[in-house]
Coordinates of C-alpha atoms and ligand atoms in Angstrom, one line a residue:
M1 CA -2.9 18.9 2.2
K2 CA -5.4 15.9 1.2
V3 CA -4.4 13.5 -1.3
T4 CA -7.4 14.1 -3.2
D5 CA -6.9 17.8 -3.0
Y6 CA -3.6 17.3 -4.9
F7 CA -5.5 15.4 -7.7
K8 CA -8.0 18.2 -7.7
K9 CA -5.5 20.9 -8.1
S10 CA -3.2 19.1 -10.6
K11 CA -3.9 19.3 -14.3
D12 CA -1.2 16.5 -15.1
T13 CA -0.7 12.8 -13.6
L14 CA 1.3 13.1 -10.6
C15 CA 3.7 10.7 -9.1
S16 CA 3.9 9.2 -5.7
F17 CA 6.1 6.6 -4.1
E18 CA 5.6 4.0 -1.6
I19 CA 8.6 3.0 1.2
L20 CA 8.8 0.1 3.6
P21 CA 10.0 0.9 7.0
P22 CA 13.7 -0.6 7.2
L23 CA 13.9 -3.9 9.2
K24 CA 14.8 -3.9 12.9
G25 CA 18.3 -2.3 13.6
G26 CA 17.7 0.1 10.5
K27 CA 18.0 4.0 10.8
M28 CA 15.8 6.8 9.4
Q29 CA 19.0 7.3 7.1
D30 CA 17.9 4.1 5.1
I31 CA 14.6 5.9 4.5
F32 CA 16.2 9.2 3.2
D33 CA 18.6 7.3 1.1
T34 CA 15.7 5.6 -0.4
L35 CA 13.9 9.0 -1.0
D36 CA 16.4 11.7 -1.7
P37 CA 17.1 10.7 -5.1
L38 CA 13.3 10.5 -5.8
M39 CA 12.4 14.1 -4.6
E40 CA 13.5 15.8 -7.8
F41 CA 10.4 14.1 -9.5
K42 CA 8.0 16.3 -6.8
P43 CA 5.9 13.7 -5.3
P44 CA 3.2 15.7 -3.3
F45 CA 2.8 12.6 -1.1
V46 CA 4.7 9.6 0.1
D47 CA 3.3 6.3 1.5
V48 CA 4.7 4.5 4.5
T49 CA 3.8 0.7 4.8
Y50 CA 2.8 -0.7 8.1
H51 CA 4.1 -4.3 9.0
R52 CA 2.7 -6.3 11.9
E53 CA 5.7 -8.1 13.8
E54 CA 6.0 -11.7 12.7
F55 CA 7.0 -14.6 15.2
V56 CA 8.6 -17.6 14.9
Y57 CA 9.3 -20.6 17.4
M58 CA 13.0 -21.4 17.8
K59 CA 14.2 -24.8 19.2
R60 CA 16.7 -24.1 22.3
D61 CA 19.5 -26.3 23.7
S62 CA 16.9 -27.0 26.5
G63 CA 14.8 -28.5 24.0
Y64 CA 11.9 -26.0 24.6
Y65 CA 10.7 -23.8 21.7
E66 CA 11.0 -19.9 22.5
K67 CA 8.7 -17.6 20.6
S68 CA 11.0 -15.2 19.0
S69 CA 10.3 -11.9 16.9
I70 CA 11.4 -11.5 13.4
R71 CA 10.9 -8.7 10.8
K72 CA 10.0 -6.3 13.4
R73 CA 9.9 -2.7 11.6
P74 CA 9.6 0.5 13.2
G75 CA 6.0 2.1 13.2
T76 CA 4.9 4.5 10.7
V77 CA 3.9 7.4 12.9
G78 CA 7.8 8.6 13.4
I79 CA 8.6 7.9 10.0
C80 CA 5.9 9.9 8.3
A81 CA 6.8 13.0 10.7
A82 CA 10.6 12.7 9.7
I83 CA 9.5 12.4 5.9
M84 CA 7.0 15.7 6.2
H85 CA 9.9 17.6 8.1
R86 CA 12.6 16.8 5.7
Y87 CA 11.0 17.0 2.5
G88 CA 8.0 19.3 3.1
V89 CA 5.7 16.7 1.4
D90 CA 2.7 14.8 2.9
A91 CA 3.2 11.5 4.2
V92 CA 0.4 8.7 4.1
P93 CA 0.9 6.3 6.8
H94 CA -0.7 2.6 6.3
L95 CA -3.1 1.7 8.7
I96 CA -4.2 -1.6 9.4
C97 CA -6.8 -4.0 11.3
G98 CA -4.3 -6.7 12.0
G99 CA -2.7 -6.4 15.4
F100 CA -4.8 -3.3 16.4
S101 CA -7.7 -3.0 18.9
K102 CA -10.3 0.0 18.1
E103 CA -8.7 1.6 21.0
E104 CA -5.0 1.4 19.8
T105 CA -6.4 2.6 16.5
E106 CA -8.0 5.5 17.9
N107 CA -4.7 6.3 19.7
A108 CA -2.7 6.1 16.6
L109 CA -5.1 8.2 14.8
I110 CA -4.9 10.8 17.5
D111 CA -1.0 10.8 17.4
L112 CA -1.4 11.2 13.6
N113 CA -3.7 14.2 13.9
F114 CA -1.5 15.8 16.4
L115 CA 1.2 15.8 13.9
N116 CA -0.9 17.1 11.2
I117 CA -0.8 14.0 9.2
Q118 CA -3.7 14.6 6.9
N119 CA -4.0 11.2 5.1
V120 CA -4.3 7.4 5.8
L121 CA -4.5 4.4 3.6
A122 CA -7.0 2.0 5.5
L123 CA -6.3 -1.4 5.0
R124 CA -7.1 -5.1 6.6
G125 CA -3.8 -6.5 6.6
D126 CA -2.9 -10.1 5.8
A127 CA -2.9 -13.2 7.8
R128 CA 0.2 -13.9 9.8
H129 CA 2.4 -16.5 8.5
F130 CA 1.5 -19.0 11.0
E131 CA -2.3 -18.4 10.6
D132 CA -4.4 -19.8 7.6
K133 CA -6.6 -16.8 7.5
F134 CA -6.8 -13.3 8.7
V135 CA -7.6 -13.1 12.6
P136 CA -8.7 -9.8 13.8
E137 CA -7.8 -8.5 17.7
P138 CA -10.6 -9.5 20.1
D139 CA -11.6 -5.9 20.0
G140 CA -10.1 -5.1 16.5
H141 CA -11.7 -4.9 12.9
K142 CA -12.2 -7.6 10.8
F143 CA -12.5 -5.8 7.6
A144 CA -10.9 -2.6 6.3
S145 CA -14.4 -1.1 5.9
E146 CA -15.0 -1.2 9.6
L147 CA -11.6 0.9 9.9
V148 CA -12.6 3.2 7.2
E149 CA -15.9 3.7 9.4
Q150 CA -13.8 4.3 12.8
V151 CA -11.8 7.2 10.9
S152 CA -14.8 8.6 9.3
Q153 CA -16.5 8.6 13.0
M154 CA -13.5 10.5 14.3
N155 CA -13.5 13.0 11.3
Q156 CA -17.2 13.9 12.7
G157 CA -15.7 14.2 16.4
K158 CA -17.2 10.7 17.6
Y159 CA -14.6 8.7 19.6
L160 CA -14.8 5.4 21.1
D161 CA -15.9 6.7 24.3
A162 CA -19.3 7.7 24.0
S163 CA -19.4 9.9 26.9
I164 CA -16.8 12.4 24.9
E165 CA -19.1 14.8 23.7
N166 CA -18.1 17.4 21.2
G167 CA -15.0 15.7 20.8
S168 CA -12.4 17.5 18.1
S169 CA -13.1 16.3 14.9
T170 CA -10.2 15.0 12.7
D171 CA -10.1 15.6 8.9
F172 CA -8.3 12.5 7.6
C173 CA -8.5 11.7 3.9
I174 CA -9.1 8.2 3.6
G175 CA -7.4 6.0 1.1
I176 CA -8.1 2.3 0.4
A177 CA -6.8 -0.8 -1.5
G178 CA -8.5 -2.0 -4.8
Y179 CA -7.6 -5.0 -6.7
P180 CA -7.9 -4.8 -10.6
E181 CA -7.4 -8.8 -10.6
K182 CA -9.6 -9.2 -7.4
H183 CA -8.7 -9.8 -3.9
F184 CA -7.4 -13.4 -3.5
E185 CA -9.8 -14.2 -1.0
S186 CA -12.8 -13.1 -3.1
P187 CA -15.0 -15.6 -5.0
N188 CA -15.4 -13.2 -8.1
I189 CA -14.8 -9.5 -9.1
D190 CA -18.2 -8.5 -8.4
H191 CA -18.2 -9.8 -4.8
D192 CA -14.9 -8.1 -4.3
M193 CA -16.4 -4.8 -5.7
S194 CA -19.2 -4.9 -3.4
F195 CA -17.0 -4.4 -0.4
T196 CA -14.6 -1.8 -2.2
K197 CA -18.2 0.0 -2.7
L198 CA -18.8 -0.5 1.0
K199 CA -15.3 1.1 1.8
I200 CA -16.2 4.2 -0.2
E201 CA -19.8 4.6 1.4
K202 CA -18.1 4.6 4.6
G203 CA -16.2 7.4 4.1
A204 CA -13.0 6.6 1.7
S205 CA -12.1 9.0 -1.0
Y206 CA -9.4 7.6 -3.1
I207 CA -8.4 3.9 -4.2
V208 CA -4.9 2.8 -4.6
T209 CA -4.4 -0.5 -6.8
Q210 CA -2.6 -3.7 -6.1
M211 CA 0.3 -3.8 -8.6
F212 CA -0.6 -5.3 -12.2
F213 CA 1.6 -5.7 -15.3
D214 CA -1.0 -5.7 -17.8
N215 CA -2.9 -2.1 -18.1
K216 CA -6.1 -3.9 -19.7
H217 CA -6.5 -5.2 -16.0
F218 CA -6.6 -1.6 -14.7
F219 CA -8.6 0.0 -17.5
K220 CA -11.4 -3.0 -17.1
Y221 CA -11.1 -2.3 -13.2
V222 CA -11.9 1.4 -13.8
D223 CA -14.7 0.6 -16.1
A224 CA -16.2 -1.7 -13.5
C225 CA -16.0 0.7 -10.7
R226 CA -17.6 3.4 -12.7
A227 CA -20.3 1.0 -13.7
A228 CA -20.8 0.1 -9.7
G229 CA -21.2 3.8 -9.1
I230 CA -17.7 4.3 -7.8
T231 CA -16.6 7.7 -8.8
V232 CA -13.3 8.5 -6.8
P233 CA -9.9 8.8 -8.3
I234 CA -8.3 5.3 -9.0
V235 CA -4.7 5.3 -8.6
P236 CA -2.5 2.6 -10.3
G237 CA -0.1 1.0 -8.1
L238 CA 3.2 0.0 -10.2
K239 CA 6.1 -2.2 -9.9
P240 CA 8.8 -3.2 -12.1
L241 CA 9.8 -6.9 -12.1
T242 CA 13.7 -6.9 -12.2
K243 CA 14.6 -10.5 -10.8
R244 CA 14.1 -13.6 -12.3
Y245 CA 12.7 -15.3 -9.3
Q246 CA 9.6 -12.8 -9.3
L247 CA 8.5 -14.7 -12.1
N248 CA 6.9 -17.1 -9.6
S249 CA 7.2 -14.9 -6.2
I250 CA 4.8 -12.0 -7.5
P251 CA 1.9 -14.2 -8.5
R252 CA 2.5 -16.2 -5.7
R253 CA 2.4 -13.4 -3.0
F254 CA 0.2 -10.9 -5.0
Y255 CA -2.3 -13.1 -6.6
I256 CA -1.6 -11.5 -10.1
D257 CA -1.1 -12.7 -13.5
L258 CA 2.0 -11.9 -15.6
P259 CA 1.5 -11.5 -19.4
D260 CA 3.0 -13.9 -21.8
D261 CA 5.4 -11.3 -23.5
L262 CA 6.8 -10.1 -20.1
V263 CA 7.4 -13.6 -19.1
H264 CA 9.1 -14.5 -22.7
E265 CA 11.3 -11.5 -22.4
V266 CA 12.2 -12.2 -18.7
E267 CA 13.2 -15.8 -19.7
K268 CA 15.1 -14.6 -22.7
A269 CA 17.4 -11.6 -20.8
K270 CA 20.7 -12.7 -20.5
G271 CA 22.2 -11.3 -17.1
Q272 CA 21.1 -9.1 -14.4
D273 CA 21.5 -6.0 -16.5
A274 CA 19.4 -7.3 -19.5
L275 CA 16.9 -8.4 -16.8
N276 CA 16.6 -4.8 -15.3
M277 CA 16.3 -3.3 -19.1
V278 CA 13.5 -5.6 -19.5
G279 CA 11.5 -4.9 -16.2
T280 CA 12.3 -1.2 -16.2
E281 CA 11.5 -0.7 -19.8
W282 CA 8.0 -2.6 -19.3
C283 CA 7.1 -0.2 -16.3
I284 CA 8.0 2.7 -18.5
Q285 CA 5.6 1.4 -21.4
Q286 CA 2.9 0.9 -18.5
S287 CA 3.4 4.3 -17.0
K288 CA 3.4 6.1 -20.6
E289 CA 0.1 4.5 -21.5
L290 CA -1.5 5.2 -18.1
K291 CA -0.5 8.8 -18.1
A292 CA -1.8 9.3 -21.6
A293 CA -5.0 7.8 -20.2
G294 CA -5.3 10.4 -17.6
V295 CA -4.9 8.9 -14.4
P296 CA -4.3 11.1 -11.4
C297 CA -1.2 9.8 -10.2
L298 CA 1.3 7.2 -11.0
H299 CA 2.0 5.3 -7.5
Y300 CA 5.4 3.2 -7.7
Y301 CA 6.3 0.5 -5.2
T302 CA 10.0 1.3 -4.5
M303 CA 10.6 -1.7 -2.2
G304 CA 14.0 -0.3 -1.8
D305 CA 15.1 -0.4 -5.3
T306 CA 15.5 3.4 -5.9
P307 CA 17.8 3.3 -9.0
T308 CA 15.1 1.4 -11.1
I309 CA 12.3 3.6 -9.9
K310 CA 14.5 6.7 -10.8
R311 CA 15.0 5.5 -14.2
I312 CA 11.4 4.9 -14.7
A313 CA 10.4 8.5 -13.4
E314 CA 13.0 10.2 -15.5
S315 CA 11.4 8.7 -18.4
I316 CA 8.0 9.9 -17.5
F317 CA 8.2 13.1 -15.2
Ligands
FAD1 P1 -10.8 -5.7 2.7 O1 -11.3 -4.5 2.1 O2 -11.1 -5.7 4.3 O3 -11.1 -6.8 2.0 C1 -10.4 -8.2 2.3 C2 -11.3 -9.2 1.7 O4 -12.7 -9.5 2.4 C3 -11.7 -9.1 0.2 O5 -11.7 -10.3 -0.3 C4 -12.9 -8.4 0.5 O6 -13.5 -8.7 -0.9 C5 -13.5 -9.1 1.6 N1 -14.5 -8.4 2.3 C6 -14.5 -7.1 2.6 N2 -15.4 -6.7 3.5 C7 -16.2 -7.7 3.7 C8 -17.4 -8.1 4.5 N3 -18.0 -7.2 4.9 N4 -18.0 -9.3 4.4 C9 -17.3 -10.3 3.6 N5 -16.0 -10.2 3.1 C10 -15.6 -9.1 2.9 N6 -0.7 -5.1 4.1 C11 0.0 -4.7 5.0 O7 0.1 -5.4 6.1 N7 0.5 -3.4 5.1 C12 0.5 -2.4 4.1 O8 1.0 -1.2 4.5 C13 -0.2 -2.6 3.1 N8 -0.3 -1.9 2.0 C14 -1.0 -2.2 0.9 C15 -1.2 -1.2 -0.1 C16 -1.9 -1.2 -1.2 C17 -2.0 -0.2 -2.1 C18 -2.6 -2.7 -1.3 C19 -3.2 -3.0 -2.5 C20 -2.3 -3.5 -0.5 C21 -1.6 -3.3 0.9 N9 -1.7 -4.4 1.7 C22 -0.9 -4.2 2.9 C23 -2.2 -5.6 1.6 C24 -3.5 -5.7 2.4 O9 -3.4 -5.6 3.7 C25 -4.1 -7.2 1.8 O10 -4.1 -7.3 0.4 C26 -5.3 -7.6 2.7 O11 -5.5 -9.0 2.3 C27 -6.5 -7.0 2.4 O12 -6.7 -5.8 2.9 P2 -8.0 -4.8 2.2 O13 -7.8 -3.6 2.8 O14 -8.1 -5.0 0.7 O15 -9.1 -5.6 2.9

């Protein structure tokens, strides 16, 4: 079923989880170990992130540098199929522009459609570690809006090869990313919003936000979207902060602010257990307020920390 149909059908706030495919050598069981304990909260869908392969250059004994692949994770298609089969829930693969030509994207969409996967989250992806800006493939998409357009075209039976007449139409529900504290490359929030709007005009039908730790950012963002004429459901993305180093790594990696109160609580916490309590309790309070405000769904970034996410979900659902 489409993600947006779940929202239409449900009177209450739903919950959903996002998982990362395991690093190379990992097994499907790793995913099941993450998800099994969370299924009691009846998420109608689970998102599966996509990660480009990253490379480093290693100096060998010969003195030459050799290109070596690190951080290779399995692709999402098989993982989504396995999740749907095991749990009977919908799986939402993340599709990115980076590393894909339009043709490879089309092939991936054909596979997803074949497996009856009806939802995709369409994203641009980030620059690779050794590049200072995002570089699309020669025949790839530069922005997520172009990817959304390609999926929308397939939904109308239009494939890349224009000679294919009356191609069978897919029926993907397309989600996109939104940034309550703006995307880091954007000069300002209005500029960013205009491209979010473009993604909706090209056919996206819901937004999942970047994580935030102050709900005011989310509420302001929803108001700004509505004022810009964006009417689609907006799903808040949430992640608990449970490690001291995240005080620096989260702002650096996700370009978001952490509220003073949270920073002070984390600094005061003595030991990992106390820190876990602070981060978990903060996320519970955020979730409660968002649920009371009637958001369609609370979307939790699990990032492999099932016990914490489970504790949060137990307090909310
Ligand atoms: P876009 O919508 O293309 O926007 C990128 C930037 O370009 C923005 O600053 C935007 O304002 C600007 N822009 C857009 N269109 C135009 C235009 N036509 N002209 C000029 N400027 C324009 N990354 C992954 O690699 N894998 C994942 O699985 C993944 N999952 C994510 C899930 C969520 C919920 C979120 C919030 C992010 C996720 N990301 C993932 C990260 C995402 O790929 C990055 O944030 C990326 O930098 C931007 O992606 P986007 O889809 O928002 O890009």
